[in-house]
Amino acid sequence: MDMRLDAVARPPLYITMHERDNVAIVANDGGLPAGTAFASGLTLREKVPQAHKVALVDIPEGGEVRRYNVTIGFALKDIAAGSWVHERLLKMPAARGLEGLPIATVKPPEMPPLEGFTFEGFRNPDGSVGTRNILAITQTVQCVAGVTEFAVDRIKKELLPRFPNVDDVVALEHTYGCGVAIDAPDAVVPIRTLRNISLNPNFGGEVMVVSLGCEKLQPERLLPPGTIPLIDERNVADVGESADSKLDVVCLQDDAHVGFMSMIESIMRQAEEHLERLNTRQRETVPASELVVGVQCGGSDAFSGVTANPAVGFCTDLLVRAGATVMFSEVTEVRDGIDQLTSRATTPEVADAMIREMAWYDAYLDKGRVDRSANTTPGNKKGGLSNIVEKAMGSIVKSGSAPISGVISPGEKVKQKGLIYAATPASDFICGTLQVAAGINLHVFTTGRGTPYGLAEVPVIKVATRSDLARRWHDLMDVNAGRIADGEVSIEEVGWELFRLMLDVASGRKKTWAEQWKLHNALVLFNPAPVT
């Protein structure tokens, strides 16, 4: 990365990502006016907004426009040096094919283990570790959402204060469960997603279900026998029960319920039993290897790939060195860099799995007659990202440089350590939902345009790409990576800051801004199967 500064206060600044790039982004708050001269001798021919690209050299019609040493587009007309380069001047390159890709060709030097780092977490019966101690109430169908919400509100007010070791009570609301082709092949995706969300490490193995009764997604189909780990094996042995009998369901259509309030009382009565068990849990010191971290970006801008995402990528490498699990995702936001990913696979089998996920999603988009250019939002473009190719290059760097050791499909639960590609759509809420299902106990979310995104199920650490955003949203952003572009700190320093913050947040020593404000977005299940 090359940052060029004049010797005066707040000088004009542009940032390039590679020596072969022929465009750079303007770093100054508010952008720069026409006539601005840089130390390199380049002069702006027109006003260029912050984070938008400026041509460093004359680019002929049809010529490559390069950023990250990647062709992000072809000039639709001659572009003179010093001109603003935006999406209307670019023809997007064709998508990289899925044949003839480099397979497990990059063998980075083995990084030394990172030892001695710990956090205070909750150990679970299945061996996983939670960073929070939450009672989650699963719902089989959206029809029960209003009743469950009413009950949860009362639980929080009347019961939760009696159980100081329990952090929260959340309802796992969703829009699935009935009016769907429940036996369609792709129905496995939303069903296993909801199942694995119910088993997230932050819920302590306590599974409680509210059912309507007539829905297609019956409780036993959602959580079949053997999917719930035993809470207390001694109690099971004492009463002669089996693990299969541990599913706790409140069915609203049961004859025992006479009136609305009887439903509420049933939910509260069952919730109290779970709260009593959760309240006996205590934090204990565990190694940093027990972290399961999801990394994601939303409201991205051209600074995302310059500041926040590289810092997250450095932190990703630290986590992998510590033996933790890190998941990066968002198919359409890495699809144009598939060759970078397959080359980093630890084995040909891992590379092949990534290719299969990309091919499946290509077919899914084609079935809906949607091309990959639809990914880049108006806000992304206002933030300087011209197209999905440029956006993808900045998104991939969240994954750091470690080898990619595993791939999971949408809704699956992660079962290994290291850097994992979790195939998800790029939608913030669907991606977050699928990462919760995969088993994350901590979430990192970078943003340049700004978004109040949050999850009730896991703590979300928000990283701002620009200092202007961090100042304006000072009580929403947890880390200001914009200081990297300001020249105040390095990528590595912010990466270490984020790593240490993760340990504090995981331990409950610090709450993120999203937690403090209780900013919780709804879960959104990915349902590629047809509705009926």
Short mmCIF file of C-alpha atoms in Angstrom, two decimals:
data_model
loop_
_atom_site.label_atom_id
_atom_site.label_comp_id
_atom_site.label_asym_id
_atom_site.label_seq_id
_atom_site.Cartn_x
_atom_site.Cartn_y
_atom_site.Cartn_z
CA MET A 1 0.00 0.00 0.00
CA ASP A 2 1.37 3.43 -0.98
CA MET A 3 0.20 6.55 0.86
CA ARG A 4 1.52 9.88 -0.51
CA LEU A 5 1.46 12.99 1.66
CA ASP A 6 2.41 16.63 1.09
CA ALA A 7 4.40 18.31 3.85
CA VAL A 8 1.47 20.52 4.89
CA ALA A 9 -1.30 19.89 7.39
CA ARG A 10 -4.10 17.68 6.04
CA PRO A 11 -2.53 17.40 2.60
CA PRO A 12 -4.27 15.84 -0.40
CA LEU A 13 -3.93 12.10 -0.12
CA TYR A 14 -4.55 9.21 -2.44
CA ILE A 15 -4.05 5.52 -1.71
CA THR A 16 -2.96 2.80 -4.11
CA MET A 17 -3.04 -0.91 -3.32
CA HIS A 18 -0.35 -2.17 -5.73
CA GLU A 19 2.46 -0.67 -7.77
CA ARG A 20 0.78 -1.83 -10.99
CA ASP A 21 -2.51 -0.07 -10.22
CA ASN A 22 -3.48 2.76 -12.58
CA VAL A 23 -6.16 4.17 -10.28
CA ALA A 24 -6.10 5.23 -6.64
CA ILE A 25 -8.76 6.33 -4.16
CA VAL A 26 -9.01 9.81 -2.66
CA ALA A 27 -8.66 9.57 1.12
CA ASN A 28 -9.54 13.09 2.29
CA ASP A 29 -12.82 13.69 4.14
CA GLY A 30 -15.30 15.32 1.79
CA GLY A 31 -13.21 14.49 -1.28
CA LEU A 32 -11.04 16.93 -3.19
CA PRO A 33 -11.90 19.70 -5.68
CA ALA A 34 -10.75 20.09 -9.27
CA GLY A 35 -7.28 21.56 -9.46
CA THR A 36 -5.99 19.78 -6.37
CA ALA A 37 -2.33 18.87 -6.83
CA PHE A 38 -0.72 15.86 -5.17
CA ALA A 39 2.95 15.54 -4.20
CA SER A 40 3.42 13.12 -7.10
CA GLY A 41 2.53 15.90 -9.56
CA LEU A 42 -0.92 14.52 -10.38
CA THR A 43 -3.62 17.22 -10.63
CA LEU A 44 -7.35 16.54 -10.41
CA ARG A 45 -9.30 17.49 -13.52
CA GLU A 46 -12.62 17.42 -11.64
CA LYS A 47 -13.95 17.03 -8.12
CA VAL A 48 -13.49 13.50 -6.79
CA PRO A 49 -15.51 12.35 -3.74
CA GLN A 50 -13.82 10.63 -0.83
CA ALA A 51 -13.10 6.92 -1.48
CA HIS A 52 -13.65 7.32 -5.21
CA LYS A 53 -11.04 6.53 -7.82
CA VAL A 54 -8.79 8.89 -9.71
CA ALA A 55 -6.86 7.89 -12.84
CA LEU A 56 -3.11 8.01 -12.20
CA VAL A 57 -2.27 7.82 -15.91
CA ASP A 58 -4.10 8.24 -19.20
CA ILE A 59 -6.26 5.16 -19.81
CA PRO A 60 -7.35 4.59 -23.43
CA GLU A 61 -10.80 3.41 -24.44
CA GLY A 62 -10.93 -0.35 -23.90
CA GLY A 63 -7.91 -0.22 -21.60
CA GLU A 64 -7.70 -2.09 -18.31
CA VAL A 65 -8.55 -0.24 -15.12
CA ARG A 66 -6.51 -1.89 -12.38
CA ARG A 67 -6.91 -1.82 -8.61
CA TYR A 68 -5.47 -4.44 -6.21
CA ASN A 69 -3.40 -5.43 -9.28
CA VAL A 70 -6.65 -6.84 -10.70
CA THR A 71 -8.59 -5.69 -13.72
CA ILE A 72 -11.77 -4.26 -12.21
CA GLY A 73 -13.09 -2.98 -15.55
CA PHE A 74 -12.39 -1.71 -19.05
CA ALA A 75 -12.63 1.97 -19.96
CA LEU A 76 -15.71 2.80 -22.04
CA LYS A 77 -13.92 5.91 -23.35
CA ASP A 78 -10.56 7.61 -23.00
CA ILE A 79 -9.90 8.58 -19.38
CA ALA A 80 -7.30 11.27 -18.79
CA ALA A 81 -4.97 11.22 -15.80
CA GLY A 82 -6.53 13.11 -12.89
CA SER A 83 -10.10 12.19 -13.91
CA TRP A 84 -12.74 10.71 -11.65
CA VAL A 85 -13.13 7.00 -12.49
CA HIS A 86 -16.61 5.75 -11.60
CA GLU A 87 -18.90 2.88 -12.57
CA ARG A 88 -20.42 4.70 -15.56
CA LEU A 89 -17.01 4.74 -17.23
CA LEU A 90 -16.34 1.04 -16.77
CA LYS A 91 -17.36 -2.18 -18.47
CA MET A 92 -17.27 -5.01 -15.94
CA PRO A 93 -15.08 -8.01 -16.79
CA ALA A 94 -16.67 -11.41 -17.30
CA ALA A 95 -16.80 -13.68 -14.28
CA ARG A 96 -13.84 -15.97 -13.75
CA GLY A 97 -14.68 -19.46 -14.95
CA LEU A 98 -14.68 -22.40 -12.55
CA GLU A 99 -12.47 -24.55 -14.74
CA GLY A 100 -8.71 -24.60 -14.82
CA LEU A 101 -8.33 -22.89 -11.45
CA PRO A 102 -5.12 -23.10 -9.41
CA ILE A 103 -5.69 -25.84 -6.85
CA ALA A 104 -3.84 -25.76 -3.50
CA THR A 105 -0.83 -24.09 -5.13
CA VAL A 106 -0.07 -21.47 -2.47
CA LYS A 107 1.92 -22.84 0.43
CA PRO A 108 2.45 -19.92 2.83
CA PRO A 109 5.21 -20.29 5.39
CA GLU A 110 3.89 -21.94 8.53
CA MET A 111 3.14 -19.31 11.13
CA PRO A 112 4.30 -19.96 14.70
CA PRO A 113 1.56 -20.85 17.19
CA LEU A 114 0.18 -17.98 19.23
CA GLU A 115 0.08 -19.27 22.78
CA GLY A 116 -0.91 -17.98 26.19
CA PHE A 117 -4.08 -16.08 25.23
CA THR A 118 -7.29 -16.97 27.06
CA PHE A 119 -10.81 -15.74 27.74
CA GLU A 120 -13.52 -16.48 30.28
CA GLY A 121 -16.21 -18.61 28.68
CA PHE A 122 -19.02 -21.06 29.43
CA ARG A 123 -18.22 -24.71 28.72
CA ASN A 124 -21.09 -26.71 27.22
CA PRO A 125 -22.06 -30.40 27.45
CA ASP A 126 -21.00 -30.97 23.83
CA GLY A 127 -17.52 -29.52 24.43
CA SER A 128 -18.16 -26.16 22.76
CA VAL A 129 -17.70 -22.86 24.60
CA GLY A 130 -20.11 -19.95 24.81
CA THR A 131 -19.20 -16.31 25.17
CA ARG A 132 -22.68 -15.55 26.50
CA ASN A 133 -25.17 -17.49 28.61
CA ILE A 134 -28.51 -17.05 26.83
CA LEU A 135 -31.84 -18.83 26.91
CA ALA A 136 -33.01 -19.18 23.31
CA ILE A 137 -36.59 -20.15 22.54
CA THR A 138 -36.86 -21.88 19.17
CA GLN A 139 -40.01 -21.55 17.08
CA THR A 140 -41.10 -24.12 14.53
CA VAL A 141 -43.22 -21.68 12.56
CA GLN A 142 -43.74 -17.93 12.21
CA CYS A 143 -47.36 -18.27 13.38
CA VAL A 144 -46.22 -18.45 17.02
CA ALA A 145 -43.95 -15.39 16.84
CA GLY A 146 -46.38 -12.94 18.44
CA VAL A 147 -47.18 -15.26 21.36
CA THR A 148 -43.50 -16.01 21.94
CA GLU A 149 -42.57 -12.34 21.79
CA PHE A 150 -45.21 -11.52 24.41
CA ALA A 151 -43.92 -14.33 26.63
CA VAL A 152 -40.27 -13.33 26.23
CA ASP A 153 -41.11 -9.77 27.24
CA ARG A 154 -42.68 -11.06 30.45
CA ILE A 155 -39.80 -13.49 31.06
CA LYS A 156 -37.30 -10.65 30.82
CA LYS A 157 -39.27 -8.46 33.22
CA GLU A 158 -40.47 -11.04 35.73
CA LEU A 159 -38.07 -14.00 35.66
CA LEU A 160 -34.69 -12.92 34.33
CA PRO A 161 -33.83 -10.63 37.29
CA ARG A 162 -33.89 -13.73 39.51
CA PHE A 163 -31.15 -15.40 37.48
CA PRO A 164 -28.13 -13.07 37.47
CA ASN A 165 -25.84 -15.49 35.62
CA VAL A 166 -28.12 -15.57 32.57
CA ASP A 167 -27.35 -12.81 30.09
CA ASP A 168 -30.56 -12.70 28.08
CA VAL A 169 -33.61 -14.49 26.70
CA VAL A 170 -34.11 -14.43 22.93
CA ALA A 171 -36.81 -15.73 20.63
CA LEU A 172 -35.47 -17.36 17.47
CA GLU A 173 -38.10 -15.86 15.19
CA HIS A 174 -38.15 -16.65 11.49
CA THR A 175 -40.59 -16.81 8.58
CA TYR A 176 -40.29 -20.51 7.78
CA GLY A 177 -42.19 -23.62 8.88
CA CYS A 178 -45.40 -23.79 6.84
CA GLY A 179 -46.67 -22.86 3.39
CA VAL A 180 -43.40 -24.24 2.01
CA ALA A 181 -42.35 -27.27 0.00
CA ILE A 182 -41.05 -29.00 3.10
CA ASP A 183 -39.99 -32.15 1.20
CA ALA A 184 -38.19 -30.35 -1.62
CA PRO A 185 -34.47 -31.23 -1.78
CA ASP A 186 -33.34 -27.70 -0.91
CA ALA A 187 -35.64 -27.54 2.13
CA VAL A 188 -32.77 -29.14 4.01
CA VAL A 189 -31.06 -25.72 4.04
CA PRO A 190 -33.54 -23.74 6.20
CA ILE A 191 -34.35 -26.76 8.38
CA ARG A 192 -30.75 -27.54 9.31
CA THR A 193 -30.09 -23.81 9.70
CA LEU A 194 -32.78 -23.42 12.35
CA ARG A 195 -31.71 -26.68 14.00
CA ASN A 196 -28.10 -25.60 14.27
CA ILE A 197 -29.01 -22.10 15.45
CA SER A 198 -30.86 -23.76 18.33
CA LEU A 199 -27.62 -25.54 19.25
CA ASN A 200 -25.37 -22.44 19.11
CA PRO A 201 -22.68 -22.49 21.85
CA ASN A 202 -24.07 -19.34 23.47
CA PHE A 203 -27.29 -21.19 24.41
CA GLY A 204 -25.67 -23.66 26.81
CA GLY A 205 -27.30 -26.79 25.39
CA GLU A 206 -30.71 -25.74 26.70
CA VAL A 207 -33.25 -26.27 23.93
CA MET A 208 -36.83 -25.05 24.29
CA VAL A 209 -39.33 -25.07 21.44
CA VAL A 210 -42.65 -23.29 20.90
CA SER A 211 -44.83 -25.00 18.29
CA LEU A 212 -48.26 -24.20 16.88
CA GLY A 213 -49.19 -27.84 16.26
CA CYS A 214 -50.42 -27.99 12.67
CA GLU A 215 -47.31 -26.70 10.88
CA LYS A 216 -45.31 -28.68 8.35
CA LEU A 217 -42.08 -28.28 10.31
CA GLN A 218 -42.99 -30.46 13.30
CA PRO A 219 -40.68 -30.26 16.35
CA GLU A 220 -39.45 -33.84 15.86
CA ARG A 221 -38.48 -33.03 12.28
CA LEU A 222 -36.67 -29.88 13.32
CA LEU A 223 -34.83 -31.55 16.20
CA PRO A 224 -34.91 -35.32 15.67
CA PRO A 225 -33.82 -37.74 18.40
CA GLY A 226 -30.14 -37.56 19.25
CA THR A 227 -29.54 -33.97 18.12
CA ILE A 228 -29.68 -32.43 21.61
CA PRO A 229 -26.75 -33.12 23.96
CA LEU A 230 -27.65 -34.27 27.47
CA ILE A 231 -27.86 -31.46 30.01
CA ASP A 232 -27.37 -33.64 33.05
CA GLU A 233 -26.68 -37.33 32.51
CA ARG A 234 -27.24 -38.15 36.19
CA ASN A 235 -30.81 -36.87 36.06
CA VAL A 236 -31.51 -38.89 32.93
CA ALA A 237 -30.16 -42.04 34.57
CA ASP A 238 -32.17 -41.44 37.73
CA VAL A 239 -35.53 -41.33 35.98
CA GLY A 240 -34.77 -43.92 33.37
CA GLU A 241 -35.18 -41.51 30.46
CA SER A 242 -33.29 -41.50 27.20
CA ALA A 243 -31.63 -38.59 25.48
CA ASP A 244 -34.42 -38.68 22.90
CA SER A 245 -36.96 -37.50 25.47
CA LYS A 246 -35.19 -34.25 26.24
CA LEU A 247 -36.99 -32.14 23.60
CA ASP A 248 -39.01 -29.55 25.52
CA VAL A 249 -41.99 -28.36 23.44
CA VAL A 250 -44.83 -26.00 24.28
CA CYS A 251 -47.56 -26.67 21.67
CA LEU A 252 -50.07 -23.84 21.52
CA GLN A 253 -52.82 -26.02 20.00
CA ASP A 254 -52.73 -28.51 22.90
CA ASP A 255 -56.12 -28.97 24.55
CA ALA A 256 -54.58 -27.92 27.87
CA HIS A 257 -54.34 -24.33 26.67
CA VAL A 258 -57.54 -22.44 27.34
CA GLY A 259 -57.06 -18.86 26.25
CA PHE A 260 -54.04 -16.75 25.40
CA MET A 261 -52.72 -16.33 28.93
CA SER A 262 -52.56 -20.08 29.50
CA MET A 263 -50.17 -20.27 26.53
CA ILE A 264 -48.02 -17.53 28.06
CA GLU A 265 -47.98 -19.24 31.44
CA SER A 266 -46.88 -22.53 29.85
CA ILE A 267 -43.99 -20.85 28.06
CA MET A 268 -42.94 -19.01 31.22
CA ARG A 269 -43.17 -22.15 33.34
CA GLN A 270 -40.93 -24.12 30.98
CA ALA A 271 -38.56 -21.18 30.56
CA GLU A 272 -38.07 -20.99 34.31
CA GLU A 273 -36.72 -24.55 34.39
CA HIS A 274 -34.17 -23.74 31.71
CA LEU A 275 -33.20 -20.49 33.41
CA GLU A 276 -32.54 -22.33 36.67
CA ARG A 277 -30.08 -24.67 34.94
CA LEU A 278 -28.40 -21.89 32.96
CA ASN A 279 -28.00 -19.86 36.14
CA THR A 280 -25.75 -22.54 37.67
CA ARG A 281 -23.18 -22.05 34.93
CA GLN A 282 -20.04 -20.07 35.67
CA ARG A 283 -17.39 -18.60 33.40
CA GLU A 284 -14.05 -20.37 33.42
CA THR A 285 -10.69 -19.69 31.83
CA VAL A 286 -10.41 -21.30 28.40
CA PRO A 287 -7.79 -20.96 25.65
CA ALA A 288 -8.35 -18.57 22.75
CA SER A 289 -8.60 -21.67 20.55
CA GLU A 290 -12.22 -22.00 21.74
CA LEU A 291 -13.24 -18.87 19.85
CA VAL A 292 -15.42 -19.44 16.80
CA VAL A 293 -15.48 -16.12 14.95
CA GLY A 294 -17.53 -15.06 11.95
CA VAL A 295 -16.21 -12.15 9.87
CA GLN A 296 -18.52 -10.19 7.60
CA CYS A 297 -18.82 -6.78 5.93
CA GLY A 298 -21.85 -4.65 5.11
CA GLY A 299 -22.44 -1.12 3.92
CA SER A 300 -19.01 -1.46 2.29
CA ASP A 301 -17.06 1.32 0.63
CA ALA A 302 -13.73 1.61 -1.15
CA PHE A 303 -11.98 1.95 2.23
CA SER A 304 -13.22 -1.47 3.32
CA GLY A 305 -10.42 -3.20 1.44
CA VAL A 306 -7.86 -0.61 2.57
CA THR A 307 -8.36 -0.33 6.32
CA ALA A 308 -10.95 -2.44 8.15
CA ASN A 309 -10.85 -5.65 6.12
CA PRO A 310 -7.04 -5.89 6.03
CA ALA A 311 -6.98 -5.32 9.81
CA VAL A 312 -9.58 -8.06 10.24
CA GLY A 313 -7.49 -10.24 7.93
CA PHE A 314 -4.42 -9.72 10.11
CA CYS A 315 -6.55 -10.58 13.16
CA THR A 316 -7.84 -13.67 11.33
CA ASP A 317 -4.25 -14.87 11.01
CA LEU A 318 -3.71 -14.27 14.74
CA LEU A 319 -6.81 -16.29 15.58
CA VAL A 320 -5.75 -19.18 13.33
CA ARG A 321 -2.32 -19.14 14.95
CA ALA A 322 -4.06 -19.32 18.34
CA GLY A 323 -5.90 -22.45 17.21
CA ALA A 324 -9.32 -20.78 16.86
CA THR A 325 -11.93 -21.16 14.14
CA VAL A 326 -12.63 -18.26 11.77
CA MET A 327 -15.34 -18.22 9.11
CA PHE A 328 -15.54 -15.89 6.13
CA SER A 329 -18.49 -16.05 3.74
CA GLU A 330 -20.60 -14.22 1.16
CA VAL A 331 -20.48 -16.15 -2.12
CA THR A 332 -21.10 -13.27 -4.52
CA GLU A 333 -18.52 -11.13 -2.72
CA VAL A 334 -15.70 -13.63 -3.20
CA ARG A 335 -16.83 -15.30 -6.44
CA ASP A 336 -14.70 -13.01 -8.60
CA GLY A 337 -11.63 -13.97 -6.60
CA ILE A 338 -12.24 -17.72 -6.67
CA ASP A 339 -8.75 -18.34 -8.07
CA GLN A 340 -7.26 -16.65 -4.99
CA LEU A 341 -9.26 -18.94 -2.74
CA THR A 342 -8.73 -22.29 -4.47
CA SER A 343 -5.00 -21.60 -4.58
CA ARG A 344 -5.00 -21.19 -0.77
CA ALA A 345 -6.86 -24.44 -0.10
CA THR A 346 -4.97 -26.89 2.07
CA THR A 347 -5.98 -29.81 -0.16
CA PRO A 348 -7.54 -30.37 -3.59
CA GLU A 349 -10.66 -31.63 -1.80
CA VAL A 350 -11.11 -28.27 -0.03
CA ALA A 351 -10.63 -26.43 -3.33
CA ASP A 352 -13.17 -28.71 -5.04
CA ALA A 353 -15.68 -28.02 -2.25
CA MET A 354 -15.33 -24.27 -2.81
CA ILE A 355 -15.86 -24.71 -6.53
CA ARG A 356 -18.98 -26.81 -5.90
CA GLU A 357 -20.43 -24.10 -3.65
CA MET A 358 -19.73 -21.41 -6.25
CA ALA A 359 -21.26 -23.52 -9.02
CA TRP A 360 -24.36 -24.22 -6.91
CA TYR A 361 -24.84 -20.52 -6.27
CA ASP A 362 -24.20 -19.63 -9.91
CA ALA A 363 -27.05 -21.99 -10.82
CA TYR A 364 -29.24 -20.53 -8.06
CA LEU A 365 -28.75 -16.99 -9.41
CA ASP A 366 -29.28 -18.15 -12.97
CA LYS A 367 -32.57 -19.81 -11.99
CA GLY A 368 -33.72 -16.45 -10.61
CA ARG A 369 -32.37 -14.60 -13.67
CA VAL A 370 -30.09 -12.48 -11.51
CA ASP A 371 -26.52 -11.71 -12.53
CA ARG A 372 -23.65 -11.00 -10.17
CA SER A 373 -23.69 -7.26 -10.94
CA ALA A 374 -26.81 -6.98 -8.77
CA ASN A 375 -24.68 -7.37 -5.65
CA THR A 376 -23.20 -3.86 -5.60
CA THR A 377 -25.68 -1.52 -3.89
CA PRO A 378 -26.29 2.21 -4.48
CA GLY A 379 -24.52 2.83 -1.17
CA ASN A 380 -21.51 0.75 -2.24
CA LYS A 381 -21.25 2.83 -5.40
CA LYS A 382 -21.64 6.10 -3.50
CA GLY A 383 -18.78 4.84 -1.33
CA GLY A 384 -16.53 4.42 -4.35
CA LEU A 385 -17.03 0.76 -5.30
CA SER A 386 -17.71 0.59 -9.02
CA ASN A 387 -18.71 -3.05 -9.34
CA ILE A 388 -18.62 -6.47 -7.74
CA VAL A 389 -15.10 -7.22 -8.97
CA GLU A 390 -13.68 -4.28 -7.05
CA LYS A 391 -15.90 -5.09 -4.06
CA ALA A 392 -14.79 -8.73 -4.06
CA MET A 393 -11.10 -7.83 -3.93
CA GLY A 394 -11.69 -5.76 -0.80
CA SER A 395 -13.94 -8.39 0.77
CA ILE A 396 -11.56 -11.33 0.41
CA VAL A 397 -8.83 -9.68 2.48
CA LYS A 398 -10.90 -10.30 5.65
CA SER A 399 -9.74 -13.90 5.32
CA GLY A 400 -6.11 -12.96 5.91
CA SER A 401 -3.35 -15.14 4.50
CA ALA A 402 -3.81 -18.45 6.32
CA PRO A 403 -4.54 -21.62 4.34
CA ILE A 404 -8.26 -22.40 3.91
CA SER A 405 -8.75 -25.69 5.72
CA GLY A 406 -12.48 -26.37 5.31
CA VAL A 407 -15.74 -25.52 3.56
CA ILE A 408 -19.30 -25.77 4.89
CA SER A 409 -22.57 -25.46 3.00
CA PRO A 410 -25.40 -23.12 4.05
CA GLY A 411 -26.85 -24.11 7.41
CA GLU A 412 -24.17 -26.65 8.30
CA LYS A 413 -22.32 -26.60 11.63
CA VAL A 414 -18.56 -26.15 11.62
CA LYS A 415 -16.64 -29.14 13.00
CA GLN A 416 -13.00 -28.15 12.64
CA LYS A 417 -10.49 -25.49 13.57
CA GLY A 418 -8.68 -23.06 11.30
CA LEU A 419 -9.87 -20.82 8.47
CA ILE A 420 -13.19 -22.01 7.07
CA TYR A 421 -15.16 -20.85 4.06
CA ALA A 422 -18.84 -20.85 5.06
CA ALA A 423 -20.85 -20.54 1.86
CA THR A 424 -23.63 -17.99 2.39
CA PRO A 425 -25.46 -15.35 0.38
CA ALA A 426 -24.03 -11.85 0.77
CA SER A 427 -27.12 -10.39 2.46
CA ASP A 428 -25.99 -9.16 5.87
CA PHE A 429 -28.85 -10.79 7.74
CA ILE A 430 -28.84 -14.12 5.89
CA CYS A 431 -25.05 -14.34 6.20
CA GLY A 432 -25.20 -13.52 9.91
CA THR A 433 -27.97 -16.07 10.45
CA LEU A 434 -26.01 -18.81 8.68
CA GLN A 435 -22.85 -18.01 10.63
CA VAL A 436 -24.83 -18.27 13.89
CA ALA A 437 -26.03 -21.69 12.67
CA ALA A 438 -22.45 -22.63 11.87
CA GLY A 439 -21.62 -22.12 15.54
CA ILE A 440 -19.95 -18.74 15.93
CA ASN A 441 -19.68 -17.38 19.46
CA LEU A 442 -18.37 -14.00 18.32
CA HIS A 443 -19.02 -11.86 15.23
CA VAL A 444 -16.96 -9.12 13.56
CA PHE A 445 -18.68 -6.74 11.15
CA THR A 446 -16.88 -4.08 9.11
CA THR A 447 -18.68 -1.13 7.52
CA GLY A 448 -17.78 1.98 5.57
CA ARG A 449 -21.16 3.54 4.84
CA GLY A 450 -22.41 2.59 8.31
CA THR A 451 -25.05 0.14 9.50
CA PRO A 452 -26.56 -0.43 12.97
CA TYR A 453 -26.44 -4.21 12.39
CA GLY A 454 -26.50 -6.43 15.47
CA LEU A 455 -27.38 -9.94 16.61
CA ALA A 456 -29.15 -10.99 19.79
CA GLU A 457 -27.48 -14.40 19.71
CA VAL A 458 -23.79 -13.41 19.69
CA PRO A 459 -21.82 -10.23 20.41
CA VAL A 460 -21.08 -8.18 17.29
CA ILE A 461 -17.91 -6.07 17.14
CA LYS A 462 -18.33 -3.24 14.62
CA VAL A 463 -15.28 -1.92 12.76
CA ALA A 464 -15.45 1.41 10.90
CA THR A 465 -13.43 1.78 7.71
CA ARG A 466 -13.23 5.59 7.92
CA SER A 467 -12.49 8.02 10.74
CA ASP A 468 -15.35 10.25 9.60
CA LEU A 469 -17.82 7.41 10.18
CA ALA A 470 -16.21 6.50 13.51
CA ARG A 471 -16.57 10.12 14.69
CA ARG A 472 -20.16 10.54 13.55
CA TRP A 473 -21.24 7.10 14.81
CA HIS A 474 -19.05 7.23 17.88
CA ASP A 475 -21.52 5.24 19.97
CA LEU A 476 -22.07 2.52 17.35
CA MET A 477 -18.55 1.69 16.14
CA ASP A 478 -16.28 -0.36 18.42
CA VAL A 479 -13.04 0.02 16.44
CA ASN A 480 -11.89 2.82 14.15
CA ALA A 481 -9.79 1.29 11.38
CA GLY A 482 -9.89 4.63 9.55
CA ARG A 483 -6.83 5.60 11.58
CA ILE A 484 -4.86 3.40 9.19
CA ALA A 485 -5.68 5.67 6.23
CA ASP A 486 -5.01 8.70 8.46
CA GLY A 487 -1.47 7.43 8.95
CA GLU A 488 -1.88 7.18 12.73
CA VAL A 489 -1.60 3.40 13.13
CA SER A 490 -0.70 0.36 11.05
CA ILE A 491 -2.87 -2.50 9.85
CA GLU A 492 -1.03 -4.75 12.27
CA GLU A 493 -1.69 -2.47 15.24
CA VAL A 494 -5.42 -2.37 14.57
CA GLY A 495 -5.39 -6.15 14.06
CA TRP A 496 -3.86 -6.68 17.49
CA GLU A 497 -6.30 -4.17 19.01
CA LEU A 498 -9.19 -6.12 17.55
CA PHE A 499 -7.77 -9.44 18.76
CA ARG A 500 -7.48 -8.20 22.35
CA LEU A 501 -10.94 -6.63 22.18
CA MET A 502 -12.33 -10.01 21.08
CA LEU A 503 -10.94 -11.64 24.22
CA ASP A 504 -12.46 -8.94 26.42
CA VAL A 505 -15.85 -9.13 24.70
CA ALA A 506 -15.83 -12.94 24.75
CA SER A 507 -15.09 -12.83 28.49
CA GLY A 508 -17.97 -10.46 29.20
CA ARG A 509 -15.53 -7.82 30.46
CA LYS A 510 -16.70 -5.47 27.71
CA LYS A 511 -19.98 -5.07 25.89
CA THR A 512 -20.10 -3.97 22.28
CA TRP A 513 -22.13 -0.93 21.33
CA ALA A 514 -24.69 -3.16 19.63
CA GLU A 515 -25.10 -5.06 22.91
CA GLN A 516 -25.38 -1.90 24.96
CA TRP A 517 -28.10 -0.48 22.73
CA LYS A 518 -29.68 -3.94 22.21
CA LEU A 519 -29.56 -3.52 18.43
CA HIS A 520 -30.76 -6.91 17.23
CA ASN A 521 -31.68 -7.66 13.65
CA ALA A 522 -34.10 -10.47 12.85
CA LEU A 523 -32.84 -13.85 11.76
CA VAL A 524 -33.43 -14.55 8.07
CA LEU A 525 -33.40 -18.16 6.93
CA PHE A 526 -32.06 -18.86 3.45
CA ASN A 527 -34.78 -20.82 1.68
CA PRO A 528 -33.87 -21.82 -1.89
CA ALA A 529 -36.81 -24.27 -2.01
CA PRO A 530 -40.14 -23.14 -3.55
CA VAL A 531 -43.10 -21.99 -1.48
CA THR A 532 -46.57 -23.53 -1.87
#
